[in-house]
Coordinates of C-alpha atoms in Angstrom, one line a residue:
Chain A
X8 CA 30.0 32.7 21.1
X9 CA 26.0 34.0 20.4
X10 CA 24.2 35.0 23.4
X11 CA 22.7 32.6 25.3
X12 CA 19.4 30.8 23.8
X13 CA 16.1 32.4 25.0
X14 CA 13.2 30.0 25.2
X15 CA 10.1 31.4 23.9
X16 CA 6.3 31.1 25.7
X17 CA 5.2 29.4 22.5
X18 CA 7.2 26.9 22.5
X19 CA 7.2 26.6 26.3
X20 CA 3.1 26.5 25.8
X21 CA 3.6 23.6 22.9
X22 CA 6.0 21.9 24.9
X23 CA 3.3 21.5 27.4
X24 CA 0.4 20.5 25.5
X25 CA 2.5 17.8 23.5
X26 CA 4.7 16.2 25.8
X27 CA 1.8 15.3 28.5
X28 CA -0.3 13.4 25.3
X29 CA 3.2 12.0 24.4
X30 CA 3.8 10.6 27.7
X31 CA -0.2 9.0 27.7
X32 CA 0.2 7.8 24.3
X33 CA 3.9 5.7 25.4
X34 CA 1.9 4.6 28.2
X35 CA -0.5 3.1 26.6
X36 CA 2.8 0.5 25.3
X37 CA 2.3 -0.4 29.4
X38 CA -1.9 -1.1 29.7
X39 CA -3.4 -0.9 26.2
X40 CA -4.2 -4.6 25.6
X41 CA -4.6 -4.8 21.8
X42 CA -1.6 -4.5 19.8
X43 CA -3.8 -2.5 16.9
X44 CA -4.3 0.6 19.7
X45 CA -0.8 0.3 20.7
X46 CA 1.2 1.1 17.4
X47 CA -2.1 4.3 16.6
X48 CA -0.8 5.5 19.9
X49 CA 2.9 5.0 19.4
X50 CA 2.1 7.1 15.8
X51 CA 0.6 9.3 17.7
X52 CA 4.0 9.5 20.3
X53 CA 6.0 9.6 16.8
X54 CA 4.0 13.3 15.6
X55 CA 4.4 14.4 18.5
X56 CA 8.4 14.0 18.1
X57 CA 8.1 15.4 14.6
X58 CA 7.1 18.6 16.3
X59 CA 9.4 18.7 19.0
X60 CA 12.1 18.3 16.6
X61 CA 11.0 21.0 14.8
X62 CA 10.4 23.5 17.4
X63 CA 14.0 22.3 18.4
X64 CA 15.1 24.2 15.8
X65 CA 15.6 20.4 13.4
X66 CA 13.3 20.8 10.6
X67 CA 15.1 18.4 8.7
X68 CA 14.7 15.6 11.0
X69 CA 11.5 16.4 12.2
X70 CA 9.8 15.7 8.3
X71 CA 12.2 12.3 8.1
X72 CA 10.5 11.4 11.8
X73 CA 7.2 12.0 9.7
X74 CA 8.1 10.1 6.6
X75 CA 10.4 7.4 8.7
X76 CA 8.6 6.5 11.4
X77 CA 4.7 7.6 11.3
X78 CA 4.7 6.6 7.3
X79 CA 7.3 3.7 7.3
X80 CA 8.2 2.0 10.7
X81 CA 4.3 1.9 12.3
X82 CA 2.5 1.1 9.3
X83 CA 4.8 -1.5 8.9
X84 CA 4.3 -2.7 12.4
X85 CA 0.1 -2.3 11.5
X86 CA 1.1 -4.9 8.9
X87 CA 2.4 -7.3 10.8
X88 CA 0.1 -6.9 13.4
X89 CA -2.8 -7.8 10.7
X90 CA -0.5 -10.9 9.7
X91 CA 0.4 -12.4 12.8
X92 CA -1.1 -10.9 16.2
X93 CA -4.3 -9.1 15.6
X94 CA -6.2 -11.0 18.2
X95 CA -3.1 -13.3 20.2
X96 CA -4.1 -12.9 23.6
X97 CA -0.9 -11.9 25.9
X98 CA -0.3 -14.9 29.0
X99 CA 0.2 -13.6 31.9
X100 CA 2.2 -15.9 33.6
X101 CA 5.8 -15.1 34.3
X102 CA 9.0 -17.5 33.5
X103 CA 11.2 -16.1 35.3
X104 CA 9.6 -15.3 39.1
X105 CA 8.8 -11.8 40.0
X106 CA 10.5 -10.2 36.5
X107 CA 8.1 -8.0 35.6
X108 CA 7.7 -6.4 39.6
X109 CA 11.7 -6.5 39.5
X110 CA 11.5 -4.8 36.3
X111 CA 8.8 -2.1 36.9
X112 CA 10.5 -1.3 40.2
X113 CA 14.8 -1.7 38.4
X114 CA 13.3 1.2 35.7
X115 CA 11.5 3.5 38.0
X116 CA 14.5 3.6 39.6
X117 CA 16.4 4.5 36.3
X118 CA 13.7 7.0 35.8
X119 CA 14.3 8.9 39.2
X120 CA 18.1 8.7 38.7
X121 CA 18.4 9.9 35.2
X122 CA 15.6 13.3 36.2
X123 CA 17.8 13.7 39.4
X124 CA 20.9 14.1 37.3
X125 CA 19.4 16.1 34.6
X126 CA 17.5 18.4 36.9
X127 CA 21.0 19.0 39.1
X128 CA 23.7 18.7 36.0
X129 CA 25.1 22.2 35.6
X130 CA 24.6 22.7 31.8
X131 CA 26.5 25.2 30.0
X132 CA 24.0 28.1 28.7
X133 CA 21.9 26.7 25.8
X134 CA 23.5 28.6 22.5
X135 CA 20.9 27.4 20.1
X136 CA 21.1 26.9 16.0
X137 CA 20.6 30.2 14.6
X138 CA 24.1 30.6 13.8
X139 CA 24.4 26.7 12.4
X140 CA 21.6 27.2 10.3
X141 CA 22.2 30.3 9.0
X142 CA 21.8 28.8 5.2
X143 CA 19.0 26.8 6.4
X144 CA 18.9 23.7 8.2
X145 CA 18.7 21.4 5.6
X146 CA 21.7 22.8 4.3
X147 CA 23.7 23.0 7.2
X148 CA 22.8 18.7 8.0
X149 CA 23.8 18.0 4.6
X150 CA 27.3 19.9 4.7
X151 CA 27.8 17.4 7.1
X152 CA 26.5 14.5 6.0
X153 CA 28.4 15.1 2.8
X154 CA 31.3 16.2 4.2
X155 CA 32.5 14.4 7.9
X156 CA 30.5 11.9 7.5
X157 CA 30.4 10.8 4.2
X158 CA 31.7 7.3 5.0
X159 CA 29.2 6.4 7.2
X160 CA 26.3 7.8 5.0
X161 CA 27.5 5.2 2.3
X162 CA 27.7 2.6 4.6
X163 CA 23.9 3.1 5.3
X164 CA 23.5 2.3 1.9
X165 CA 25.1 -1.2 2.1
X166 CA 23.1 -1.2 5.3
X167 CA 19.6 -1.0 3.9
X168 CA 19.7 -3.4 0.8
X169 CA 21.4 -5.4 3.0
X170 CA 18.0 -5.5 5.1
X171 CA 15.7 -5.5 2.5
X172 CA 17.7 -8.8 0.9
X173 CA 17.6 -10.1 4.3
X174 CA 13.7 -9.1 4.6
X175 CA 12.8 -10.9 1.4
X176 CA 15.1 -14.3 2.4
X177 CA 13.2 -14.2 6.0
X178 CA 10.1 -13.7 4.8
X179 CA 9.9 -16.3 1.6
X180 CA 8.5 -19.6 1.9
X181 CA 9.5 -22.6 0.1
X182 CA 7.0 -24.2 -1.6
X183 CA 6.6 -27.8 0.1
X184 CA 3.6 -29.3 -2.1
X185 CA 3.4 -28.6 -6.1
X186 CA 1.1 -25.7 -6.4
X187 CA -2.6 -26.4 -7.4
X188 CA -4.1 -24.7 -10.1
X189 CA -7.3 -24.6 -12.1
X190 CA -6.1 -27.6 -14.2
X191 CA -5.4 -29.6 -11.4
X192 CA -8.4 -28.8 -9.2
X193 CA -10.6 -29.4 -12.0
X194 CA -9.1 -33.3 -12.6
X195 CA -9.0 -34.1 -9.4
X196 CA -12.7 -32.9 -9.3
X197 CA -13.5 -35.6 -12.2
X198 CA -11.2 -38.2 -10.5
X199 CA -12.7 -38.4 -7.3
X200 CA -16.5 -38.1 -9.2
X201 CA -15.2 -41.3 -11.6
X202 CA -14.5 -43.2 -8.3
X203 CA -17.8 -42.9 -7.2
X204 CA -17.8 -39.7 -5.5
X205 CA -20.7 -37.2 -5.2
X206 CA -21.5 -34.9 -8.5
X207 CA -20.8 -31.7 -5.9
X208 CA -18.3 -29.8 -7.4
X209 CA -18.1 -31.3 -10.8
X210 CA -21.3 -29.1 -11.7
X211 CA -21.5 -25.7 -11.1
X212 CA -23.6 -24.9 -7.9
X213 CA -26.8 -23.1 -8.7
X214 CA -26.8 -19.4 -8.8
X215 CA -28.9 -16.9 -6.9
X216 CA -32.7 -15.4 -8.4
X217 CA -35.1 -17.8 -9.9
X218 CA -38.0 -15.9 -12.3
X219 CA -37.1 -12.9 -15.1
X220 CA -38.2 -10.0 -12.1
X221 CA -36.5 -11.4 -9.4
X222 CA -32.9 -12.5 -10.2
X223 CA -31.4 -10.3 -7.2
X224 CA -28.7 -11.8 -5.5
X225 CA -30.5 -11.8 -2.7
X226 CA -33.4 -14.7 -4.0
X227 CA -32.3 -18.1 -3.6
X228 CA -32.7 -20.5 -6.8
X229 CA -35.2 -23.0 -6.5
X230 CA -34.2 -27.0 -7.3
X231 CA -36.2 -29.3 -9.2
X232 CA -38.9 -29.9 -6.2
X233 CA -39.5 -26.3 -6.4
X234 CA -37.7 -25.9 -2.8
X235 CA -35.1 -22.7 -2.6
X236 CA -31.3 -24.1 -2.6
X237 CA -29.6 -21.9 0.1
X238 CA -26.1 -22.3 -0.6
X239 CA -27.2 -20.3 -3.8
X240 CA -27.5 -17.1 -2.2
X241 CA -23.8 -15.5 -0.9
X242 CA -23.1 -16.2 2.6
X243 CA -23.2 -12.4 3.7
X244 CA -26.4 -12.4 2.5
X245 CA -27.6 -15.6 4.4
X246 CA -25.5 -14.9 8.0
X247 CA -26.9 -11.0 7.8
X248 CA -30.7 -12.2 7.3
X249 CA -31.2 -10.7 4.5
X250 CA -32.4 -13.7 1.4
X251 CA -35.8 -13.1 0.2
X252 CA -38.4 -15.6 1.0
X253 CA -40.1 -17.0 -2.3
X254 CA -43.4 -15.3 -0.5
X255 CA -42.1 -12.2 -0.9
X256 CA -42.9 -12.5 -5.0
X257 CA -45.7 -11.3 -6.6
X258 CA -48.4 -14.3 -6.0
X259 CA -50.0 -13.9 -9.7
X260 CA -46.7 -13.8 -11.2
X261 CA -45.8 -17.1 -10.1
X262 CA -48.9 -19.0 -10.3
X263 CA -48.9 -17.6 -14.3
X264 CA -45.1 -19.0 -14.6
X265 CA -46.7 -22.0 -13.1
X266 CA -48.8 -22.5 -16.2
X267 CA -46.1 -22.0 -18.8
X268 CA -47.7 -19.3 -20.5
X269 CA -45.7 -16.7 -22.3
X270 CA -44.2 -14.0 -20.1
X271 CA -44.6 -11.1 -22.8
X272 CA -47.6 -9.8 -23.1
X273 CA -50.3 -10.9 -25.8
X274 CA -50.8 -7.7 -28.8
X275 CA -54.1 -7.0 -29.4
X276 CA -56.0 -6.5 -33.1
X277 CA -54.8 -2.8 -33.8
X278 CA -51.2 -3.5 -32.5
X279 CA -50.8 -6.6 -34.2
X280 CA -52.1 -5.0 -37.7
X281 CA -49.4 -1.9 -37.4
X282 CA -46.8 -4.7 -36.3
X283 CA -48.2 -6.5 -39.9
X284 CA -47.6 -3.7 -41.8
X285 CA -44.3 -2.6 -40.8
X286 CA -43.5 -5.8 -41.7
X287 CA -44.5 -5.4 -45.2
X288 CA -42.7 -1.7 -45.5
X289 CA -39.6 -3.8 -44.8
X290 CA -39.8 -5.9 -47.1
X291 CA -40.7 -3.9 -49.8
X292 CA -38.0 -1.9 -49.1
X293 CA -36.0 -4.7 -49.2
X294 CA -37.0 -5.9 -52.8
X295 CA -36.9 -2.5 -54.0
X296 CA -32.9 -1.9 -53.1
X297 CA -32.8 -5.7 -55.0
Chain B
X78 CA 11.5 26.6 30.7
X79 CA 14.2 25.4 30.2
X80 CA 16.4 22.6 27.6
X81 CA 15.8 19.8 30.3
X82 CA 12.6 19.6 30.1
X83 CA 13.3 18.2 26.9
X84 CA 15.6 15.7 28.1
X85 CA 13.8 14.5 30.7
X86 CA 10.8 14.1 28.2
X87 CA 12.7 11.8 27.0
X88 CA 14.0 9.9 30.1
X89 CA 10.1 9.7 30.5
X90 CA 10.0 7.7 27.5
X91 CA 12.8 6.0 27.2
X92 CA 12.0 4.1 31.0
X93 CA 8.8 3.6 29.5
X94 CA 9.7 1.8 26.5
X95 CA 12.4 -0.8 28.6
X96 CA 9.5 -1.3 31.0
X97 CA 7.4 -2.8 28.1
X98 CA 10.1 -4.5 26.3
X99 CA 10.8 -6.6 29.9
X100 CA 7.1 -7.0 30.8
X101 CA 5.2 -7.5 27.7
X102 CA 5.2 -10.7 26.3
X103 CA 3.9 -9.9 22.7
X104 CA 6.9 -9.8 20.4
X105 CA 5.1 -6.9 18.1
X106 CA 4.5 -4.9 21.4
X107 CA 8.1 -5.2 22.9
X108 CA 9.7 -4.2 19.3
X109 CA 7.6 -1.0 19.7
X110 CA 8.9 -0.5 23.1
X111 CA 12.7 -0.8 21.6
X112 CA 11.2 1.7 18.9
X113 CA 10.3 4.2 21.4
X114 CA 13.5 3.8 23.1
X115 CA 15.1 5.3 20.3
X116 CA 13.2 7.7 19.5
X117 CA 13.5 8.9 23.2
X118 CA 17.6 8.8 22.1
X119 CA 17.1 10.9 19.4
X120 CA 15.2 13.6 21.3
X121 CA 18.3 13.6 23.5
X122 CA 20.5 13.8 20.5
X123 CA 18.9 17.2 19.0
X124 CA 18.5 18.6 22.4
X125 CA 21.6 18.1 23.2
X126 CA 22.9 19.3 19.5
X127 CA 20.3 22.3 20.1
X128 CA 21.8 22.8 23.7
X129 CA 26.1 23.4 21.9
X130 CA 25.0 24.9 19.0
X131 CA 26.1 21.6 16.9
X132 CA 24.3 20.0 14.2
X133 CA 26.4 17.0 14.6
X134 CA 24.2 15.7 17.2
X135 CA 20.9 15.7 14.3
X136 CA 23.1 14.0 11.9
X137 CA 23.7 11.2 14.4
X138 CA 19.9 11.1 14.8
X139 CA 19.8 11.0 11.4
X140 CA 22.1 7.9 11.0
X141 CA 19.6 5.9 14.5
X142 CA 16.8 6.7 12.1
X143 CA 18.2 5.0 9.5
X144 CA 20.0 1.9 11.2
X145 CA 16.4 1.9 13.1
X146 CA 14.0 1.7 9.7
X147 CA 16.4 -1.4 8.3
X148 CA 16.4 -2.8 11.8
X149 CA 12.6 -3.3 12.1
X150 CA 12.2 -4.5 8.5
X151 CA 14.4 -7.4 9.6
X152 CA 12.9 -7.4 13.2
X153 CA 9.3 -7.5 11.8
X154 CA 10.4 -10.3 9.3
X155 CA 11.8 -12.5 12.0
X156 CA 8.7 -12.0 14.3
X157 CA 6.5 -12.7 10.7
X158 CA 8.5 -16.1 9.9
X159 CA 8.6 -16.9 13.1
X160 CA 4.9 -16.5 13.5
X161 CA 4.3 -18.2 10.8
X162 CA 6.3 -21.5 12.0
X163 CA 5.3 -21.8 15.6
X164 CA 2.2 -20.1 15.0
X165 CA 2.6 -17.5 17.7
X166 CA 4.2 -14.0 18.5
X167 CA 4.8 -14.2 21.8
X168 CA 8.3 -13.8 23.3
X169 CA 8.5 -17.2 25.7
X170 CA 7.4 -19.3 23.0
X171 CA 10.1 -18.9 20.5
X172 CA 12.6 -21.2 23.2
X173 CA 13.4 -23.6 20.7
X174 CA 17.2 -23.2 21.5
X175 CA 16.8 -24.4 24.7
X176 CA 14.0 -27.1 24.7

């Protein structure tokens, strides 16, 4: 038998920084009130574990607490929480009368018995895992996981494609109504139009920006009136304030597009007789390689 | 210091997570509640395993970590389809056996 285990005042000091935010952090399981704070906290509680495993001389299982339950289990639980109960308020009212004082009360009472009997248990003197993990503790785990309890370990394996089969029958949906595609969108589109329905839909809606400078997503179009079409700038856009006004153009700009003249600007004499000549070099050149 | 302050640690949080699984009525908070239940299990397990010089008692934390993981995927799944049916993830509303 090894001597008896001797705590060190490291571990005593992490002990006591850890297990105080792990205690707030499960409380918060009790008054936090949106789910979303909950599982960060319960993360947090999971770490905090990791570490205590570790300084309790169970490496092994403090990295699988990391990967298990801070990267599996609560990021899992975030998903669901995003699928089903971001924002479900909690009711307050009791079925069954008095259960939650009954509870509260019933556990603190568990709480105050199970410290009573740890605190007064005489414990045989803590030998510690120096001599089990002599060749490491991985090592040491896996002898026996490999070894003594090799038929359990396979029957995790039936275990957890059994779950994930039963995850992916739970969670599928049959479809109740054929699915609609573009095809079928698009015809029924033209078959409610044909029947004397409105033209919405059947032609594109108008997209944002209206002159050659100004086609920024943030400038509605303009319709045949010359009013600007709203729905043609994207709803972020519209609900944050941010759509241009036509105003905001460049006044001589649009009075110019008003008159229909041409947009690039007019070459004068000496311009136009280089752009003359280079025209004749060209085809010249052209003839030439005839 | 002393081993049982580990183990009381986890009495701590044990009594914590069976006081949320009976009071809260959001099925997504009492699951974590169960969850931390556990966990507060396991701590007890190495401590323990730590306390006899024993590394039996990590394996069996080993094996609650796994039967745990495939017991929240299907958890999670019923609480999903369930949501997705009655439209609502709170515990007193799934009573369809008795109504």
């Amino acid at each position: 038998m090894n001597a008896a285990l001797e705590i060190s005042t490291g571990e005593a000091v992490l002990f006591w920084v850890l297990a105080p935010l792990m205690v707030a952090g499960a409380l918060s399981l009790l008054f936090a009130k949106r789910p979303v704070h909950i599982a960060v906290s319960i993360a947090g509680v999971m770490i905090g574990l990791a570490v205590m495993y570790i300084m309790l001389e169970a490496p092994f299982l403090g990295v699988a607490q990391i990967v298990v339950y801070t990267g599996a289990v609560m990021m899992l639980f975030l998903f669901v929480i995003m699928l089903a109960g971001v924002d479900s308020s909690e009711s307050l009212v009791e079925t069954i009368k008095g259960q939650r004082g009954i509870a509260v009360v019933g556990l603190l009472g568990l709480l105050i018995l199970v410290i009573t009997v740890l605190t007064r248990a005489s414990l045989p003197p803590a030998v510690g895992l120096a001599q089990a993990n002599a060749d490491t503790n991985p090592v040491g785990v896996a002898r026996l996981i490999f070894g003594d309890y090799i038929f359990a370990f396979e029957l995790t394996a039936a275990l957890l494609i059994t779950a994930a089969l039963g995850a992916l029958v739970l969670s599928h949906r049959r479809r109740l109504s054929p699915k609609v595609g573009q095809a079928e969108l698009a015809e029924a589109k033209l078959a409610a139009y044909g029947k004397g329905g409105s033209a919405e839909g059947v032609t594109p809606p108008a997209g944002p920006g209206v002159y050659a400078r100004h086609n920024s997503a943030d400038m509605p179009a303009l319709d045949a009136a010359g009013n600007p079409i709203d729905d043609s700038v994207v709803t972020v856009l519209r609900v944050r304030g941010q759509e241009a006004e036509t105003a905001d153009l460049d006044a001589d700009r649009v009075a110019r597009i008003a008159t229909g003249a041409p947009m690039v600007p007019e070459l004068d004499g000496a311009e136009r007789a280089d752009r003359a000549e280079l025209d004749e070099q060209a085809e010249t050149t052209k003839e030439n390689e005839e | 210091m002393s081993l049982v302050n580990y183990l009381v640690l986890s009495g701590i949080l044990f009594s914590i997570g069976s006081i949320a699984v009976l009071t809260r009525r959001n099925a997504i908070i009492a699951f974590m509640g169960v969850e931390l239940m556990l966990n507060a299990a396991n701590l007890t397990l190495v401590t323990f395993g730590r306390l006899h010089g024993d590394l039996h008692g990590q394996v069996i934390a080993f094996f609650v970590m796994v039967v745990a993981a495939a017991e929240v995927v299907i958890g999670l799944a019923i609480i999903v389809s369930i949501f997705r049916t009655r439209g609502s993830a709170s515990i007193d509303d799934a009573n369809l056996l008795k109504s």
